[in-house]
CSV table of C-alpha atoms and ligand atoms in Angstrom, one decimal:
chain,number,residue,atom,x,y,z
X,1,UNK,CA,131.4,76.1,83.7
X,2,UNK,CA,130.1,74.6,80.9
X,3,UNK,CA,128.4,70.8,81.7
X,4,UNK,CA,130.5,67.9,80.1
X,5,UNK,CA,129.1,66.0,77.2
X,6,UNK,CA,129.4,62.3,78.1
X,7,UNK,CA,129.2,59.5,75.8
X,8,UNK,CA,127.4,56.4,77.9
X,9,UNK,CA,127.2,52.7,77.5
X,10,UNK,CA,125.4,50.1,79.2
X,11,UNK,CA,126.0,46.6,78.0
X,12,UNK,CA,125.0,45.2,81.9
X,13,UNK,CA,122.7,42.4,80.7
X,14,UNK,CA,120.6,42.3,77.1
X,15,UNK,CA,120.2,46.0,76.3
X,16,UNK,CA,122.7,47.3,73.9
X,17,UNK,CA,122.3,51.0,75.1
X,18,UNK,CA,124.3,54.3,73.8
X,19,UNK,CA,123.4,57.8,75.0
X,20,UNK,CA,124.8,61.4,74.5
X,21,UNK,CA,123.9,63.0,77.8
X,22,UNK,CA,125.1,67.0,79.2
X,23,UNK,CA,124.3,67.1,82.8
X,24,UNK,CA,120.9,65.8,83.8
X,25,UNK,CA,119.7,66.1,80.0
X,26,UNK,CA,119.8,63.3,77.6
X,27,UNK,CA,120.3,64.4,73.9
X,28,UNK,CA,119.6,61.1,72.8
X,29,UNK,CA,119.0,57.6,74.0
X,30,UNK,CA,119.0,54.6,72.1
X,31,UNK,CA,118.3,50.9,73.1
X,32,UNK,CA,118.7,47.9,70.5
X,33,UNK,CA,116.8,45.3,73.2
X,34,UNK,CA,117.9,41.5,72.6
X,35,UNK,CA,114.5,40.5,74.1
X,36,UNK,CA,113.3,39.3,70.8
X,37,UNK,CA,116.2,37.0,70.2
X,38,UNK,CA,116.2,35.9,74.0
X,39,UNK,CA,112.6,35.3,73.7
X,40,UNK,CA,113.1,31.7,72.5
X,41,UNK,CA,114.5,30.7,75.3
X,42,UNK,CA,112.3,32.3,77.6
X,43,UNK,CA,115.1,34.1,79.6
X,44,UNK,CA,118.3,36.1,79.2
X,45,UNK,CA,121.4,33.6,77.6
X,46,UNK,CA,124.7,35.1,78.6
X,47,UNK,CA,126.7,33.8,75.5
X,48,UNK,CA,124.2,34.8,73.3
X,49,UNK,CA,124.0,38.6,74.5
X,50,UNK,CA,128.0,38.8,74.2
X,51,UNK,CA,127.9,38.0,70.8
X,52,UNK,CA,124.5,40.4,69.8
X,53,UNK,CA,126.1,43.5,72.1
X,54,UNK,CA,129.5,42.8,70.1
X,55,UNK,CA,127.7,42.7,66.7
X,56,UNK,CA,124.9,46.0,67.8
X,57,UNK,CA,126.9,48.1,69.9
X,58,UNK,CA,129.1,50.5,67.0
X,59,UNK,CA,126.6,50.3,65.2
X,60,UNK,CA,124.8,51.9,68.4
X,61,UNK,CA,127.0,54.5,68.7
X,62,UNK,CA,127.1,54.9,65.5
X,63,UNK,CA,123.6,55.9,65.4
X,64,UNK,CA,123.3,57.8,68.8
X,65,UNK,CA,126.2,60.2,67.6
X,66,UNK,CA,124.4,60.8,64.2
X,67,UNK,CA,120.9,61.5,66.2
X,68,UNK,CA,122.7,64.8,67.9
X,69,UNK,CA,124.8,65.3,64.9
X,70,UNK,CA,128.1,65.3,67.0
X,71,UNK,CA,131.7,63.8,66.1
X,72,UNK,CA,133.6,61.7,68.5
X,73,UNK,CA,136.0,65.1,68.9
X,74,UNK,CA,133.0,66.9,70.8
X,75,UNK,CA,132.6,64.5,73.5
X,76,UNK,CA,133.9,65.4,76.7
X,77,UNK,CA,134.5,62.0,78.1
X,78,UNK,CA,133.1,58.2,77.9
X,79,UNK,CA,131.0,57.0,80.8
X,80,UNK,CA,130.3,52.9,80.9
X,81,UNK,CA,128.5,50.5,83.1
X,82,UNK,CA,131.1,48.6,85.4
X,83,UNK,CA,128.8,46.6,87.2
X,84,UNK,CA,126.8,44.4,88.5
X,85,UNK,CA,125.4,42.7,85.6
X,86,UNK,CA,126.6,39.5,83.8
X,87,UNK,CA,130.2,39.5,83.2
X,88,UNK,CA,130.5,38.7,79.7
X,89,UNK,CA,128.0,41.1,78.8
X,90,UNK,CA,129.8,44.0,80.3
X,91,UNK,CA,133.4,43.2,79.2
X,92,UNK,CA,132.2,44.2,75.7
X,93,UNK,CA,130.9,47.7,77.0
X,94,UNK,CA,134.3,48.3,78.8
X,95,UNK,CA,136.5,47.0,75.8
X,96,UNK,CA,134.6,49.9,73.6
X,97,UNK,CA,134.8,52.7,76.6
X,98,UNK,CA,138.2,51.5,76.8
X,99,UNK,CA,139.3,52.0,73.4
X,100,UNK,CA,137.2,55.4,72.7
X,101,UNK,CA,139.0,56.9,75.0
X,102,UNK,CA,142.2,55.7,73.9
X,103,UNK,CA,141.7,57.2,70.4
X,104,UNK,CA,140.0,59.9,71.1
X,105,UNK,CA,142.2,61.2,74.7
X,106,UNK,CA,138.7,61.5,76.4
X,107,UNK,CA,138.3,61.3,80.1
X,108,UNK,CA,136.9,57.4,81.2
X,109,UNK,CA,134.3,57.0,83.9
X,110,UNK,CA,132.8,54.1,85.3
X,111,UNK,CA,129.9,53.8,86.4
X,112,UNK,CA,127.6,51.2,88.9
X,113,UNK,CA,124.8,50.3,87.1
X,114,UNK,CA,122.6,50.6,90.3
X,115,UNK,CA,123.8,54.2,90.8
X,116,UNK,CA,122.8,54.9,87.3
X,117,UNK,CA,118.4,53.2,88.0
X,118,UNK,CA,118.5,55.6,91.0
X,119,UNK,CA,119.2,58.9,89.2
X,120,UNK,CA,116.9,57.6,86.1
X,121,UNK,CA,114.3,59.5,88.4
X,122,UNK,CA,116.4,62.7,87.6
X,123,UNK,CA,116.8,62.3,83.7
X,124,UNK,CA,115.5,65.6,81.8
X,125,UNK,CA,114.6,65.6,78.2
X,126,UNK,CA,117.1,67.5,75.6
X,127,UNK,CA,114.8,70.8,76.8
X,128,UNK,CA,115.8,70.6,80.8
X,129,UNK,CA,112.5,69.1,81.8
X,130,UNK,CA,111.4,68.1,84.2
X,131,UNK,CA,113.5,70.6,86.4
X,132,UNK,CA,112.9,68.6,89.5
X,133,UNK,CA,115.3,69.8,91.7
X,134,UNK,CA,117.6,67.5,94.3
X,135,UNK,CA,116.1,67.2,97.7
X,136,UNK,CA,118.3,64.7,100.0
X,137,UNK,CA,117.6,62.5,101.5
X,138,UNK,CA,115.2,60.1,99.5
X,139,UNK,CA,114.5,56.2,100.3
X,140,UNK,CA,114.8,54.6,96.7
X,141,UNK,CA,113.2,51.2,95.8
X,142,UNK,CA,114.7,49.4,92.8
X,143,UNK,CA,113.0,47.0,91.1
X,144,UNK,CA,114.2,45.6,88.1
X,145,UNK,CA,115.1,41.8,86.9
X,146,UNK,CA,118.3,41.6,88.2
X,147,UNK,CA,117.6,43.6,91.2
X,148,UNK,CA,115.2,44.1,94.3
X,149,UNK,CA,117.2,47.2,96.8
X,150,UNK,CA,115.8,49.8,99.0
X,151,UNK,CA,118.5,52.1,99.4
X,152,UNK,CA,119.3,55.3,101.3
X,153,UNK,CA,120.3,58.4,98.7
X,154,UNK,CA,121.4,60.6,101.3
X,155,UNK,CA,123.4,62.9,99.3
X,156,UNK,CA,125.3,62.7,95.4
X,157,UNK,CA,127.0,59.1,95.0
X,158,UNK,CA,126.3,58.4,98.7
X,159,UNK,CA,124.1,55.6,99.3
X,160,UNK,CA,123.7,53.1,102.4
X,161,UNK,CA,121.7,49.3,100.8
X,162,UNK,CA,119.0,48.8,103.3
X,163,UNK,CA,117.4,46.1,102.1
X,164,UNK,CA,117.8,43.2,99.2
X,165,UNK,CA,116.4,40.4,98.1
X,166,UNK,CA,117.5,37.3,98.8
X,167,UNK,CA,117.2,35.1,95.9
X,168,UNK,CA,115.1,36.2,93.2
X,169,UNK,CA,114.4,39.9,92.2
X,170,UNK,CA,110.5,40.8,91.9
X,171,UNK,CA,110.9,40.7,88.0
X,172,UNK,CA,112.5,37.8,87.9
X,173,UNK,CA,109.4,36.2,89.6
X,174,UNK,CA,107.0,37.9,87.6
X,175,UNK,CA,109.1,36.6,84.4
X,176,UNK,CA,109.0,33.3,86.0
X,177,UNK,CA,105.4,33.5,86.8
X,178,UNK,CA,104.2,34.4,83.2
X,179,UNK,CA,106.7,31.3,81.7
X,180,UNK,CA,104.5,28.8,84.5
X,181,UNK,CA,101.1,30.1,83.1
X,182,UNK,CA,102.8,29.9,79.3
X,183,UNK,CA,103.2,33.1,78.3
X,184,UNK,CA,106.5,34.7,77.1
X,185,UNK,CA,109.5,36.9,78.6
X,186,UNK,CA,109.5,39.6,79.6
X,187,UNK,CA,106.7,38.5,82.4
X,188,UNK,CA,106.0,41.9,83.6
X,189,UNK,CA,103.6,43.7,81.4
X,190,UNK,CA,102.0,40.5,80.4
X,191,UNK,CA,101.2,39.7,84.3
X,192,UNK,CA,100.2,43.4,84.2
X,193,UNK,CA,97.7,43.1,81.4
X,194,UNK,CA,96.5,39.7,82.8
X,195,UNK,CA,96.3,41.0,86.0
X,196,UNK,CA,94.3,43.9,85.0
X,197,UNK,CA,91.5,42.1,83.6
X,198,UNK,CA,91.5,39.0,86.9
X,199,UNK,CA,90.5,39.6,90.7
X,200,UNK,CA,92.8,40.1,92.7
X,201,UNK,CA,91.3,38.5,95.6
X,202,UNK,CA,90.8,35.0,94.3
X,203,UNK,CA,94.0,33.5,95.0
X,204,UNK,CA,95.3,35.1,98.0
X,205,UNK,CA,99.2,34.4,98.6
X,206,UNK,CA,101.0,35.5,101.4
X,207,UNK,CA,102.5,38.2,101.3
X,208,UNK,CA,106.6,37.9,100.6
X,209,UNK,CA,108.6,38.2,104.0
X,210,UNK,CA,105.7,39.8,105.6
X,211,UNK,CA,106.2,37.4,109.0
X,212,UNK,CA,110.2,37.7,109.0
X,213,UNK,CA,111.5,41.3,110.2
X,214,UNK,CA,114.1,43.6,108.4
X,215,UNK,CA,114.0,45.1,105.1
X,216,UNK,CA,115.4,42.5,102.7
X,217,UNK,CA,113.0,40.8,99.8
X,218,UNK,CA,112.6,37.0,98.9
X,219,UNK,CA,110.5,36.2,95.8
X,220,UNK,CA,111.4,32.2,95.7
X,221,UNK,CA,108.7,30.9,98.4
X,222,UNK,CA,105.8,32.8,96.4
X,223,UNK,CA,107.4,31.5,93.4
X,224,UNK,CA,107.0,28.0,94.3
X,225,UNK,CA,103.9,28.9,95.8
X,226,UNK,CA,102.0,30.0,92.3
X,227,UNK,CA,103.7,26.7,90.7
X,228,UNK,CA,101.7,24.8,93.3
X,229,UNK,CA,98.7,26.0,92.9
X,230,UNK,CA,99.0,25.8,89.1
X,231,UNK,CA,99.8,22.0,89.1
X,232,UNK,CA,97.0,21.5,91.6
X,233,UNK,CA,94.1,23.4,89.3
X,234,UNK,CA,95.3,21.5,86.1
X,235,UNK,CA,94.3,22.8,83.0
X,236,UNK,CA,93.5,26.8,83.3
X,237,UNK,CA,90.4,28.1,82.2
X,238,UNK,CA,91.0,31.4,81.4
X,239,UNK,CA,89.5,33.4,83.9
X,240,UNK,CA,92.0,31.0,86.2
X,241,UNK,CA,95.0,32.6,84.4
X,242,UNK,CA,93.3,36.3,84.7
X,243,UNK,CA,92.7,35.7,88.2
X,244,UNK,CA,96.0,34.3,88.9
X,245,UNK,CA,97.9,36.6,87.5
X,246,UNK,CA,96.2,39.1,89.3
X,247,UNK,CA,96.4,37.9,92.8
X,248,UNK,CA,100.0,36.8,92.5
X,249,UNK,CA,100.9,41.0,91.4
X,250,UNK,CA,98.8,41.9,94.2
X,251,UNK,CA,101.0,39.9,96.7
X,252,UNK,CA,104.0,41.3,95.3
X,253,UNK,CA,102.7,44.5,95.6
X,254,UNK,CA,101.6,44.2,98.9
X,255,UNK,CA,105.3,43.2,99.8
X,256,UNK,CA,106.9,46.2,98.3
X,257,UNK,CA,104.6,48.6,100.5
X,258,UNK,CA,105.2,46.8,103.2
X,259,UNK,CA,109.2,47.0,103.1
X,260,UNK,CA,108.7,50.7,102.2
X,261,UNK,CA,106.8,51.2,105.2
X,262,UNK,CA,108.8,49.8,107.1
X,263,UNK,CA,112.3,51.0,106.2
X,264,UNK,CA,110.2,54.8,106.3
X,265,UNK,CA,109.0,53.6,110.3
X,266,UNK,CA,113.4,53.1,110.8
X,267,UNK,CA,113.6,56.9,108.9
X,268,UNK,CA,111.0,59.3,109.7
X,269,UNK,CA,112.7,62.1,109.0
X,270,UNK,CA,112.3,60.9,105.3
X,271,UNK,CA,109.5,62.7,103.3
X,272,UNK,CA,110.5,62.0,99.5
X,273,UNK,CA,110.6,58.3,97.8
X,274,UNK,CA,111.6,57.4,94.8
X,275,UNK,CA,110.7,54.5,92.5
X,276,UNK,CA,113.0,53.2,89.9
X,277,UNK,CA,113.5,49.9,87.4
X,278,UNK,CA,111.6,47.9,84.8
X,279,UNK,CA,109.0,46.9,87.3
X,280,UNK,CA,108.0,50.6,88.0
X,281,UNK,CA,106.8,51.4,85.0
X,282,UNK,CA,103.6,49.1,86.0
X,283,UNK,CA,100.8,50.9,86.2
X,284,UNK,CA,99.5,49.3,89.5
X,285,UNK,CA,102.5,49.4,91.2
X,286,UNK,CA,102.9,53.1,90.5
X,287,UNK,CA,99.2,53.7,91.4
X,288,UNK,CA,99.5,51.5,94.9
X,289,UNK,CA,102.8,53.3,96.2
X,290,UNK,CA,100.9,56.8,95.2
X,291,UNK,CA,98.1,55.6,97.0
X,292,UNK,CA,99.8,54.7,100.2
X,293,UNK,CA,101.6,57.1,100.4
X,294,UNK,CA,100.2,60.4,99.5
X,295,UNK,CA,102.3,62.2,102.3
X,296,UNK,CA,105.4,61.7,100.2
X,297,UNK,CA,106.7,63.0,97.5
X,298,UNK,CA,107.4,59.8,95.3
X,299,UNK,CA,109.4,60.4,92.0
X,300,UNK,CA,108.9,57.9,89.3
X,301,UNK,CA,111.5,58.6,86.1
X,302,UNK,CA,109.8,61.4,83.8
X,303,UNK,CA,111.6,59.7,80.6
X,304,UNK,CA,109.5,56.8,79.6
X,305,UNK,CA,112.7,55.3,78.7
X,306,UNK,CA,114.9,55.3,81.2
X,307,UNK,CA,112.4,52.5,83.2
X,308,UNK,CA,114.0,49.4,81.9
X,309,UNK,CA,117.7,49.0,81.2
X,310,UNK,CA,119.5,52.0,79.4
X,311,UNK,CA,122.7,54.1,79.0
X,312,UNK,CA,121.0,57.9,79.4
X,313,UNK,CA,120.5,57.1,83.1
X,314,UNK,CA,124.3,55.9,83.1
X,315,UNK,CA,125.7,59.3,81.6
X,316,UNK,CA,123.5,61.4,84.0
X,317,UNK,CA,125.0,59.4,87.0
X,318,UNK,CA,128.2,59.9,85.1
X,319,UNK,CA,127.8,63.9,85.3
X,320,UNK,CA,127.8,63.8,89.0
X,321,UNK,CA,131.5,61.5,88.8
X,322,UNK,CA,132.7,63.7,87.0
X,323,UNK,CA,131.9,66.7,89.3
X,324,UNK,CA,133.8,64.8,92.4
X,325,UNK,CA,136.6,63.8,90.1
X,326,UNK,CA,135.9,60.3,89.8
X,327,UNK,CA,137.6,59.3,87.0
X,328,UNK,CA,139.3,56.2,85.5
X,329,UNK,CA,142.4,55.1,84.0
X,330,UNK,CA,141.6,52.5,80.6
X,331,UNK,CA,144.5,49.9,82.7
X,332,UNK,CA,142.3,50.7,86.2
X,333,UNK,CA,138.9,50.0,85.1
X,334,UNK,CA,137.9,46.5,85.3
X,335,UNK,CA,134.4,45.0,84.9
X,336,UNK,CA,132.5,43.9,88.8
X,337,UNK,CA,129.4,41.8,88.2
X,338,UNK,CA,129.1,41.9,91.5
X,339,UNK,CA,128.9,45.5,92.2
X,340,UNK,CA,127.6,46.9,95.4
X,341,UNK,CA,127.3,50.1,97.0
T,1,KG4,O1,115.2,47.4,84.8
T,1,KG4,P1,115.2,46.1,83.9
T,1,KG4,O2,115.6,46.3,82.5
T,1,KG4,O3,116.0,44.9,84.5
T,1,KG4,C1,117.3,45.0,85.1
T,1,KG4,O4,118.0,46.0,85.1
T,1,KG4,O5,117.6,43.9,85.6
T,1,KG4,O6,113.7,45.6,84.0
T,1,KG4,C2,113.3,44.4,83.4
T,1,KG4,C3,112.3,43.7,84.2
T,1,KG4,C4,111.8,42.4,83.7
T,1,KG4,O7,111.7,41.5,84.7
T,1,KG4,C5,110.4,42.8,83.2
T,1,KG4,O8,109.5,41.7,83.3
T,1,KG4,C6,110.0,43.9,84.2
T,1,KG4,O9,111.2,44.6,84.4
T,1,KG4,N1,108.9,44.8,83.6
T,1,KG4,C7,107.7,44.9,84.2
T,1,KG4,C8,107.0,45.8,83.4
T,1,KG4,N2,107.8,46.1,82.3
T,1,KG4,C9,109.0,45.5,82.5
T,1,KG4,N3,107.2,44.4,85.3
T,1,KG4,C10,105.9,44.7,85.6
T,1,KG4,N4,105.2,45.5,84.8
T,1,KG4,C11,105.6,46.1,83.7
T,1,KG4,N5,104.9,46.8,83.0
T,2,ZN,ZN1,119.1,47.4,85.4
């Protein structure tokens, strides 16, 4: 049978995303990010991101339907982000879904936005590439701003949460991080080009939840920590900053590795990771994991992107819903920001 062609949406936090995906291959992908408007504030404003998703997102579709030249009338069904994310922000996803399929008599699917970073890894360009094939089970870290999750994939759209974080997610700290040293948002690759040119020794930080047992994260103490030690050095030279930035990355690092290592001591049958969310696409975290663990097979997405917030990795999450059926009604689908597993 011939694979579906799913219209997605993701409208989860400040990415207006549309995509046109047919089974694991995205036909197009495009993001309007609200990060330059956010910017300002230094962080995401709810109200704000209801009213720019409202304003971008036909003209999104718009645009992502005119990129693979197809009408409405070809699509096989609408796939949208349900949840989690901030509430306001996906209501205006869900009202479009809702009303495309309406108009159009397409099939509705709903989709956890979690579920969608994890098969990111298996996004394929509009050629089929890369094949990678599935290979169950896999132990997935997600690290994203909203999020921090190790998470058992032990087969399609069956998962088991190992581990969360606690309060802050690891972007959120390097976000909040870059703001202490006065720099902008997003945090990440700014701390990552800091960090790059800093030694990573200078400042060392104790490593996050390194002393408590389990598998969940906790990003405040080091948070707090880095504030500290800011207000205590005064004003910054900028090798300070550099070195800063660089140590603070290293202990966050070091805290990922750790949980991996130890949710992989609880599951050693386990022999492929993967590696999914804005904060993978830094080059030392990516380096570090392949490092440590070179016995694995660790997937990273191929797509460069399907990192950070987007809809293709909703619509090929979408394709496996549909296979099992999982379908909406417009009156049943309601939006969850606090979607679990
Ligand atoms: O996946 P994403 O869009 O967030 C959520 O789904 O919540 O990722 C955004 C996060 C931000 O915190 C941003 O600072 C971080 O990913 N990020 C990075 C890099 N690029 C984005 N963190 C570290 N290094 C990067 N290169
Ligand atoms: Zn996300």
């Amino acid at each position: 049978m011939k694979n579906p062609i799913i219209l997605a949406i993701d409208t989860s936090l400040d990415e207006t995303s549309v995509a046109v995906t047919c089974g694991r291959r995205v036909l197009t992908n495009v993001v309007f990010s609200q990060i330059p408007y956010h910017q300002k504030y230094r962080g995401v404003m709810p109200a704000l991101a209801k009213r720019l998703h409202q304003e971008k997102l036909p003209i999104v579709i718009k645009k992502a339907l005119q990129n693979t030249r197809l009408k409405m009338e070809k699509i096989d069904a609408v796939a949208v982000t349900r949840g989690p994310g901030q509430a306001i922000a996906l209501e205006v996803g869900i009202a479009e879904a809702k009303r495309l399929t309406v108009q159009y008599h397409k099939s509705l699917i709903g989709v956890n936005h979690m579920v969608g970073h994890i098969y990111s890894a298996f996004c394929q360009n509009r050629n089929g590439l890369p094949q990678r094939d599935f290979s169950f089970p896999y132990l997935c870290l997600t690290i994203s701003g909203g999020h921090t999750q190790l998470v058992l994939f032990k087969d399609h759209l069956k998962f088991e949460l190992l581990g969360e974080t606690l309060d802050d997610a690891v972007g959120e700290a390097l976000d909040k991080a870059a703001r202490m040293l006065g720099f902008g948002y997003p945090g990440g690759p700014i701390i990552e080009r800091l960090a790059g040119l800093g030694d990573p020794d200078k400042y060392p930080f104790s490593v996050p939840m390194s002393q408590q047992p389990g598998l969940d994260f906790s990003y405040s103490g080091i948070k707090t920590a880095i504030l500290y030690k800011i207000q205590k050095m005064g004003k910054l030279s900028k090798q300070n900053t550099l070195d800063l930035a660089a140590s603070f990355q290293q202990a966050l690092i070091d805290s990922l590795i750790l949980k991996i290592l130890r949710a992989l001591k609880q599951y050693p049958t386990i022999r492929r990771l993967i590696v999914v969310g804005g904060v993978a696409s830094n080059q030392k975290v990516r380096q570090s994991v392949r490092r440590q663990f070179r016995a694995y097979e660790v997937l990273f997405p191929a797509l460069p992107s399907v990192f950070t917030d987007n809809a293709a990795m909703i619509g090929v999450a979408a394709y496996y819903y549909w296979q099992k059926k999982q379908w909406f009604s417009p009156v049943s689908l309601e939006r969850q920001p606090n979607l679990s597993f």
